[in-house]
């Protein structure tokens, strides 16, 4: 990992981004908080409405909260595509053609892979719709960024044994998250949590 973790927690995100091979990163109070913050940031990037398209099979609980409610807390309106067992690419592509504000995919080994992350990212790129991938623990975060995801939400508990959420992605998308002032104030990790993650990063050098 490049560089040392600074004692001053404001420098934490730069070290975290380098660790994750992302342009920029943010630390949230929890996985659920990171999901809301990421969604709010993407919704605030333009005038594409509030719809967030995702496979119906992924309307599962995330960090103790229903994913649909997390999207709504962020100001979005979830639009589910497909069935609990399938998400046809053609149907997903039609939903993206209506230019929603964002599209979301949850990568979880306990859920059926009704749409592969690679195909999801390709469809989003074709439709020019920002892609958000929630990937708590697969370890393939850099692959999603390389594939064109605007943001990836990670679980710091799986990465560094610190219970927190991480947003990693493009500089533009992270700037949009910072600009979502209400979400930023509500979901930013508190100082004690930032210090704990800084210590965990330093220990892993």
XYZ file of N, CA and C in Angstrom:
615
model
N 0.843 -1.189 0.000
C 0.000 0.000 0.000
C 0.879 1.240 0.000
N 0.561 2.220 -0.848
C 1.391 3.407 -0.963
C 1.158 4.325 0.218
N 2.267 4.787 0.829
C 2.156 5.795 1.869
C 1.714 5.226 3.194
N 1.891 6.050 4.220
C 1.480 5.652 5.557
C 0.139 6.276 5.875
N -0.618 5.634 6.746
C -1.882 6.202 7.179
C -1.581 7.382 8.087
N -2.071 8.570 7.788
C -1.770 9.731 8.605
C -2.472 9.653 9.949
N -1.877 10.305 10.940
C -2.538 10.380 12.238
C -3.790 11.231 12.156
N -3.798 12.150 11.197
C -4.935 13.048 11.020
C -5.996 12.335 10.173
N -7.132 11.925 10.766
C -8.122 11.157 10.014
C -8.638 11.799 8.730
N -8.621 13.153 8.562
C -9.083 13.689 7.274
C -8.321 13.138 6.067
N -7.079 12.657 6.271
C -6.351 12.063 5.158
C -6.680 10.606 4.922
N -7.607 10.075 5.700
C -7.908 8.647 5.664
C -8.440 8.196 4.312
N -9.316 8.996 3.710
C -9.947 8.566 2.460
C -8.940 8.369 1.336
N -7.895 9.195 1.283
C -6.894 9.059 0.224
C -6.161 7.728 0.354
N -5.823 7.350 1.585
C -5.141 6.078 1.806
C -6.086 4.924 1.496
N -7.337 5.070 1.881
C -8.333 4.038 1.622
C -8.541 3.854 0.121
N -8.600 4.962 -0.628
C -8.755 4.875 -2.081
C -7.574 4.153 -2.714
N -6.363 4.450 -2.241
C -5.180 3.773 -2.779
C -5.224 2.279 -2.487
N -5.679 1.934 -1.304
C -5.780 0.517 -0.926
C -6.772 -0.211 -1.828
N -7.823 0.476 -2.222
C -8.878 -0.144 -3.025
C -8.684 0.058 -4.523
N -7.616 0.753 -4.908
C -7.345 1.041 -6.315
C -8.493 1.818 -6.947
N -9.024 2.763 -6.180
C -10.108 3.613 -6.658
C -9.610 5.050 -6.779
N -10.307 5.859 -7.576
C -9.913 7.261 -7.699
C -10.081 7.986 -6.353
N -11.222 7.743 -5.702
C -11.472 8.370 -4.412
C -12.355 7.447 -3.577
N -12.432 7.733 -2.278
C -13.236 6.916 -1.370
C -13.778 7.785 -0.244
N -14.832 7.291 0.384
C -15.432 7.926 1.554
C -15.726 6.845 2.581
N -15.709 7.225 3.840
C -16.010 6.297 4.930
C -17.346 6.668 5.546
N -18.256 5.703 5.612
C -19.590 5.923 6.165
C -19.741 5.179 7.484
N -20.766 5.543 8.242
C -20.962 4.984 9.578
C -21.307 3.503 9.555
N -21.872 3.002 8.454
C -22.267 1.601 8.351
C -22.447 1.249 6.886
N -22.651 -0.028 6.621
C -22.913 -0.457 5.249
C -24.204 0.155 4.723
N -25.233 0.185 5.558
C -26.502 0.794 5.147
C -26.322 2.282 4.882
N -25.585 2.966 5.745
C -25.341 4.394 5.555
C -24.597 4.660 4.253
N -23.615 3.811 3.941
C -22.874 3.963 2.699
C -23.782 3.786 1.487
N -24.725 2.858 1.581
C -25.665 2.624 0.481
C -26.548 3.840 0.248
N -27.080 4.400 1.326
C -27.919 5.596 1.198
C -27.101 6.749 0.640
N -25.913 6.947 1.162
C -25.065 8.056 0.741
C -24.707 7.937 -0.738
N -24.324 6.734 -1.169
C -23.981 6.522 -2.577
C -25.180 6.788 -3.481
N -26.337 6.291 -3.087
C -27.544 6.498 -3.889
C -27.896 7.969 -3.967
N -27.829 8.668 -2.841
C -28.131 10.104 -2.824
C -27.175 10.872 -3.725
N -25.904 10.473 -3.717
C -24.944 11.150 -4.574
C -25.264 10.982 -6.050
N -25.593 9.765 -6.469
C -25.919 9.529 -7.873
C -27.216 10.220 -8.268
N -28.187 10.267 -7.364
C -29.451 10.933 -7.665
C -29.262 12.438 -7.840
N -28.257 12.976 -7.181
C -28.049 14.420 -7.235
C -27.197 14.893 -8.392
N -26.784 13.984 -9.270
C -25.851 14.355 -10.341
C -26.513 15.054 -11.521
N -27.823 14.937 -11.667
C -28.450 15.530 -12.842
C -29.949 15.634 -12.684
N -30.629 15.727 -13.815
C -32.083 15.915 -13.808
C -32.789 14.686 -14.376
N -32.286 13.489 -14.031
C -32.848 12.254 -14.589
C -33.927 11.644 -13.703
N -34.484 12.415 -12.785
C -35.535 11.889 -11.930
C -34.957 11.154 -10.738
N -35.793 10.285 -10.152
C -35.395 9.616 -8.912
C -35.402 8.098 -9.030
N -35.648 7.551 -10.217
C -35.754 6.104 -10.353
C -34.389 5.427 -10.250
N -34.368 4.320 -9.508
C -33.183 3.488 -9.392
C -33.576 2.075 -9.830
N -33.036 1.624 -10.931
C -33.386 0.322 -11.502
C -32.494 -0.755 -10.905
N -33.113 -1.883 -10.539
C -32.350 -3.010 -9.987
C -33.129 -4.297 -10.192
N -32.460 -5.454 -10.182
C -33.180 -6.730 -10.323
C -34.107 -6.978 -9.136
N -35.285 -7.486 -9.420
C -36.240 -7.812 -8.366
C -35.639 -8.783 -7.354
N -34.824 -9.720 -7.821
C -34.238 -10.731 -6.934
C -33.316 -10.119 -5.884
N -32.904 -8.865 -6.075
C -31.973 -8.232 -5.148
C -32.649 -7.328 -4.134
N -33.963 -7.375 -4.065
C -34.673 -6.580 -3.058
C -34.584 -7.298 -1.716
N -33.362 -7.436 -1.238
C -33.100 -8.159 0.009
C -32.719 -7.171 1.092
N -32.553 -7.690 2.278
C -32.102 -6.857 3.383
C -30.591 -6.629 3.276
N -30.170 -5.441 3.626
C -28.754 -5.116 3.614
C -28.415 -4.436 4.930
N -27.547 -5.057 5.705
C -27.136 -4.497 6.991
C -28.356 -4.232 7.879
N -29.325 -5.151 7.846
C -30.482 -5.055 8.728
C -31.628 -4.218 8.213
N -31.489 -3.601 7.040
C -32.551 -2.741 6.513
C -32.931 -3.193 5.107
N -34.222 -3.140 4.764
C -34.619 -3.498 3.400
C -33.998 -2.544 2.390
N -33.473 -3.101 1.316
C -32.796 -2.291 0.312
C -33.726 -1.241 -0.290
N -34.999 -1.602 -0.481
C -35.946 -0.626 -1.028
C -36.061 0.604 -0.125
N -36.056 0.385 1.185
C -36.174 1.515 2.106
C -34.915 2.367 2.091
N -33.760 1.749 1.941
C -32.523 2.519 1.866
C -32.529 3.423 0.634
N -33.034 2.906 -0.484
C -33.132 3.721 -1.695
C -34.075 4.893 -1.469
N -35.191 4.643 -0.797
C -36.164 5.713 -0.546
C -35.632 6.750 0.437
N -34.879 6.302 1.441
C -34.268 7.255 2.376
C -33.346 8.207 1.614
N -32.696 7.702 0.584
C -31.809 8.531 -0.228
C -32.569 9.457 -1.165
N -33.880 9.317 -1.223
C -34.685 10.150 -2.106
C -35.014 9.501 -3.421
N -34.688 8.215 -3.564
C -34.929 7.522 -4.817
C -36.208 6.707 -4.809
N -36.565 6.222 -5.965
C -37.724 5.349 -6.120
C -37.266 4.063 -6.791
N -37.243 2.937 -6.058
C -36.761 1.685 -6.649
C -37.685 1.176 -7.747
N -37.095 0.702 -8.829
C -37.847 0.101 -9.936
C -37.277 -1.292 -10.180
N -38.009 -2.302 -9.739
C -37.527 -3.676 -9.825
C -37.821 -4.274 -11.196
N -36.862 -5.041 -11.697
C -36.972 -5.656 -13.019
C -36.809 -7.161 -12.878
N -37.605 -7.930 -13.637
C -37.486 -9.381 -13.645
C -38.286 -10.042 -12.542
N -37.860 -11.248 -12.182
C -38.546 -12.037 -11.158
C -37.556 -12.386 -10.046
N -38.011 -13.147 -9.069
C -37.119 -13.538 -7.970
C -36.050 -14.523 -8.444
N -36.213 -15.092 -9.617
C -35.261 -16.080 -10.123
C -34.564 -15.683 -11.415
N -34.975 -14.577 -12.015
C -34.423 -14.243 -13.317
C -34.522 -12.737 -13.551
N -33.568 -12.223 -14.328
C -33.604 -10.820 -14.748
C -33.111 -10.765 -16.185
N -34.021 -10.956 -17.145
C -33.609 -10.989 -18.556
C -32.895 -9.704 -18.962
N -31.802 -9.847 -19.673
C -31.037 -8.671 -20.086
C -31.879 -7.715 -20.921
N -32.722 -8.253 -21.796
C -33.533 -7.388 -22.658
C -34.480 -6.533 -21.824
N -35.053 -7.124 -20.772
C -35.967 -6.376 -19.916
C -35.221 -5.307 -19.121
N -34.036 -5.662 -18.650
C -33.240 -4.693 -17.905
C -32.807 -3.556 -18.827
N -32.427 -3.894 -20.043
C -32.012 -2.872 -21.012
C -33.153 -1.912 -21.325
N -34.382 -2.431 -21.415
C -35.538 -1.553 -21.673
C -35.736 -0.576 -20.520
N -35.569 -1.063 -19.300
C -35.711 -0.175 -18.143
C -34.634 0.907 -18.158
N -33.427 0.555 -18.567
C -32.350 1.538 -18.639
C -32.578 2.533 -19.770
N -33.254 2.103 -20.832
C -33.497 2.987 -21.970
C -34.373 4.174 -21.590
N -35.144 4.024 -20.522
C -35.981 5.126 -20.045
C -35.186 6.137 -19.226
N -33.852 5.964 -19.184
C -32.914 6.878 -18.544
C -33.216 7.141 -17.071
N -33.140 6.111 -16.239
C -33.280 6.318 -14.802
C -32.091 7.098 -14.262
N -32.174 7.517 -13.013
C -31.078 8.266 -12.404
C -29.872 7.368 -12.156
N -30.122 6.089 -11.870
C -29.030 5.160 -11.567
C -29.548 3.736 -11.683
N -28.608 2.795 -11.726
C -28.935 1.367 -11.679
C -28.090 0.740 -10.580
N -28.642 -0.268 -9.927
C -27.995 -0.862 -8.750
C -27.960 -2.373 -8.872
N -26.852 -2.960 -8.444
C -26.710 -4.412 -8.421
C -26.081 -4.809 -7.089
N -26.651 -5.821 -6.451
C -26.122 -6.343 -5.188
C -25.381 -7.652 -5.467
N -24.098 -7.696 -5.136
C -23.289 -8.900 -5.300
C -23.256 -9.615 -3.957
N -23.911 -10.761 -3.892
C -24.027 -11.492 -2.632
C -24.117 -12.980 -2.947
N -23.201 -13.793 -2.430
C -23.230 -15.223 -2.751
C -24.492 -15.932 -2.268
N -25.217 -15.310 -1.346
C -26.446 -15.929 -0.845
C -27.651 -15.609 -1.724
N -27.456 -14.751 -2.721
C -28.529 -14.399 -3.646
C -28.232 -15.004 -5.015
N -29.265 -15.322 -5.780
C -29.029 -15.844 -7.131
C -28.420 -14.764 -8.018
N -27.442 -15.143 -8.834
C -26.858 -14.175 -9.763
C -27.735 -14.116 -11.006
N -28.785 -13.331 -10.923
C -29.735 -13.238 -12.029
C -29.197 -12.362 -13.157
N -28.181 -11.562 -12.849
C -27.538 -10.715 -13.852
C -26.083 -10.552 -13.418
N -25.157 -10.973 -14.256
C -23.754 -10.927 -13.849
C -23.291 -9.474 -13.751
N -22.382 -9.175 -12.832
C -21.878 -7.805 -12.715
C -21.288 -7.267 -14.022
N -20.579 -8.120 -14.755
C -19.976 -7.663 -16.005
C -21.045 -7.243 -17.014
N -22.099 -8.024 -17.139
C -23.180 -7.673 -18.067
C -23.961 -6.458 -17.571
N -24.175 -6.380 -16.262
C -24.840 -5.215 -15.671
C -24.078 -3.936 -16.025
N -22.759 -3.961 -15.836
C -21.955 -2.778 -16.125
C -21.967 -2.456 -17.613
N -21.928 -3.478 -18.447
C -21.969 -3.238 -19.888
C -23.294 -2.599 -20.298
N -24.406 -3.110 -19.770
C -25.717 -2.545 -20.099
C -25.832 -1.090 -19.625
N -25.327 -0.815 -18.441
C -25.362 0.557 -17.926
C -24.510 1.481 -18.787
N -23.339 0.993 -19.191
C -22.465 1.804 -20.030
C -23.123 2.099 -21.372
N -23.782 1.104 -21.957
C -24.469 1.306 -23.238
C -25.576 2.337 -23.122
N -26.274 2.333 -21.981
C -27.403 3.252 -21.783
C -26.970 4.580 -21.166
N -25.703 4.697 -20.816
C -25.160 5.904 -20.172
C -25.888 6.200 -18.867
N -26.094 5.138 -18.081
C -26.737 5.249 -16.771
C -25.688 4.937 -15.699
N -25.526 5.797 -14.685
C -24.539 5.527 -13.634
C -24.820 4.204 -12.926
N -23.792 3.405 -12.745
C -23.923 2.077 -12.138
C -23.394 2.088 -10.711
N -24.192 1.551 -9.801
C -23.816 1.406 -8.395
C -23.814 -0.082 -8.057
N -22.694 -0.590 -7.593
C -22.598 -1.998 -7.183
C -22.397 -2.070 -5.680
N -23.252 -2.817 -5.008
C -23.101 -3.096 -3.586
C -22.425 -4.450 -3.471
N -21.201 -4.451 -2.982
C -20.422 -5.682 -2.916
C -19.757 -5.763 -1.546
N -20.469 -6.254 -0.545
C -19.928 -6.246 0.812
C -18.633 -7.032 0.989
N -18.476 -8.160 0.292
C -17.373 -9.028 0.717
C -16.699 -9.873 -0.350
N -16.951 -9.661 -1.640
C -16.379 -10.580 -2.630
C -14.887 -10.361 -2.848
N -14.403 -9.166 -2.573
C -13.006 -8.863 -2.830
C -12.700 -8.489 -4.263
N -13.729 -8.354 -5.101
C -13.517 -8.047 -6.515
C -13.829 -6.578 -6.819
N -13.644 -5.726 -5.835
C -14.064 -4.333 -5.957
C -13.384 -3.618 -7.115
N -12.077 -3.827 -7.288
C -11.359 -3.143 -8.360
C -11.897 -3.544 -9.734
N -12.354 -4.780 -9.863
C -12.897 -5.241 -11.149
C -14.143 -4.459 -11.525
N -14.971 -4.143 -10.547
C -16.194 -3.395 -10.860
C -15.849 -1.963 -11.260
N -14.872 -1.361 -10.592
C -14.444 -0.015 -10.971
C -13.869 -0.027 -12.388
N -13.033 -1.017 -12.683
C -12.457 -1.129 -14.027
C -13.539 -1.347 -15.076
N -14.628 -2.009 -14.666
C -15.719 -2.287 -15.592
C -16.645 -1.112 -15.823
N -16.444 -0.028 -15.092
C -17.236 1.172 -15.349
C -18.204 1.572 -14.264
N -18.167 0.920 -13.101
C -19.067 1.328 -12.016
C -18.719 2.740 -11.558
N -19.746 3.563 -11.382
C -19.511 4.904 -10.842
C -19.118 4.809 -9.378
N -19.802 3.919 -8.648
C -19.545 3.736 -7.229
C -19.656 2.267 -6.859
N -18.830 1.846 -5.908
C -18.935 0.517 -5.315
C -19.031 0.712 -3.809
N -19.996 0.058 -3.188
C -20.158 0.121 -1.728
C -19.601 -1.160 -1.125
N -18.707 -1.010 -0.149
C -18.009 -2.136 0.463
C -18.262 -2.170 1.959
N -18.002 -3.321 2.542
C -18.121 -3.507 3.985
C -16.717 -3.470 4.592
N -16.446 -2.437 5.393
C -15.126 -2.337 6.034
C -14.906 -3.475 7.013
N -15.974 -4.094 7.506
C -15.829 -5.236 8.404
C -15.161 -6.403 7.708
N -15.502 -6.640 6.443
C -14.886 -7.727 5.689
C -13.468 -7.379 5.266
N -13.220 -6.102 5.023
C -11.911 -5.669 4.540
C -10.890 -5.498 5.656
N -11.340 -4.868 6.758
C -10.398 -4.477 7.806
C -10.895 -4.774 9.215
N -11.975 -5.547 9.333
C -12.524 -5.920 10.638
C -12.959 -4.709 11.458
N -13.404 -3.668 10.766
C -13.972 -2.481 11.414
C -15.378 -2.296 10.860
N -16.376 -2.255 11.728
C -17.759 -2.179 11.262
C -18.068 -0.786 10.744
N -18.006 -0.649 9.429
C -18.269 0.627 8.768
C -18.586 0.330 7.307
N -19.002 1.355 6.586
C -19.242 1.221 5.159
C -18.266 2.076 4.387
N -17.925 1.653 3.183
C -16.983 2.390 2.344
C -17.624 2.648 0.983
N -17.480 3.862 0.493
C -17.859 4.203 -0.870
C -16.572 4.402 -1.653
N -16.397 3.699 -2.738
C -15.219 3.847 -3.589
C -15.682 4.027 -5.021
N -15.023 4.921 -5.751
C -15.445 5.116 -7.128
C -14.715 6.239 -7.816
N -15.338 6.774 -8.850
C -14.731 7.837 -9.626
C -14.721 9.134 -8.826
N -13.792 10.011 -9.177
C -13.720 11.307 -8.506
C -15.022 12.085 -8.685
N -15.618 11.984 -9.874
C -16.862 12.701 -10.135
C -17.995 12.194 -9.242
N -18.120 10.877 -9.118
C -19.194 10.303 -8.313
C -18.993 10.599 -6.830
N -17.747 10.513 -6.350
C -17.482 10.811 -4.944
C -17.745 12.285 -4.657
N -17.411 13.161 -5.596
C -17.706 14.585 -5.424
C -19.210 14.814 -5.319
N -19.982 14.050 -6.094
C -21.441 14.164 -6.017
C -21.949 13.707 -4.659
N -21.331 12.685 -4.098
C -21.717 12.221 -2.763
C -21.395 13.283 -1.712
N -20.219 13.901 -1.828
C -19.866 14.973 -0.888
C -20.838 16.137 -1.002
N -21.333 16.371 -2.217
C -22.251 17.492 -2.437
C -23.651 17.211 -1.905
N -23.959 15.940 -1.659
C -25.267 15.589 -1.080
C -25.206 15.891 0.410
N -25.345 17.149 0.767
C -25.023 17.624 2.110
C -25.811 16.908 3.202
N -27.104 16.704 2.982
C -27.921 16.066 4.027
C -27.433 14.649 4.296
N -27.163 13.899 3.227
C -26.679 12.535 3.382
C -25.292 12.529 4.008
N -24.450 13.464 3.559
C -23.089 13.521 4.069
C -23.072 13.752 5.572
N -23.898 14.661 6.038
C -23.930 14.963 7.466
C -24.495 13.803 8.278
N -25.479 13.121 7.726
C -26.162 12.068 8.480
C -25.382 10.763 8.508
N -24.627 10.459 7.453
C -24.070 9.121 7.304
C -22.544 9.059 7.355
N -21.882 10.184 7.479
C -20.422 10.178 7.576
C -19.979 9.457 8.855
N -18.900 8.708 8.762
C -18.391 7.989 9.929
C -17.929 8.973 11.005
N -18.255 8.719 12.262
C -17.826 9.610 13.348
C -16.315 9.494 13.579
N -15.733 10.458 14.299
C -14.274 10.465 14.507
C -13.724 9.168 15.100
N -14.417 8.588 16.060
C -13.902 7.365 16.692
C -13.810 6.225 15.678
N -14.782 6.134 14.788
C -14.768 5.085 13.778
C -13.667 5.332 12.749
N -13.484 6.585 12.373
C -12.403 6.933 11.442
C -11.041 6.579 12.037
N -10.878 6.867 13.322
C -9.610 6.549 13.986
C -9.373 5.041 14.035
N -10.441 4.278 14.270
C -10.304 2.819 14.328
C -9.896 2.265 12.969
N -10.476 2.810 11.898
C -10.127 2.332 10.552
C -8.702 2.749 10.188
N -8.324 3.958 10.573
C -6.942 4.395 10.323
C -5.951 3.461 11.014
N -6.277 3.066 12.229
C -5.398 2.151 12.951
C -5.341 0.783 12.268
N -6.487 0.309 11.776
C -6.518 -0.980 11.088
C -5.707 -0.928 9.790
N -5.800 0.193 9.066
C -5.022 0.331 7.858
C -3.525 0.362 8.160
N -3.160 1.084 9.203
C -1.757 1.163 9.581
C -1.209 -0.204 9.987
N -2.017 -0.974 10.679
C -1.586 -2.305 11.119
C -1.378 -3.252 9.945
N -2.054 -2.978 8.823
C -1.947 -3.857 7.664
C -0.822 -3.481 6.724
N -0.043 -2.465 7.055
C 1.056 -2.053 6.176
C 2.149 -3.123 6.104
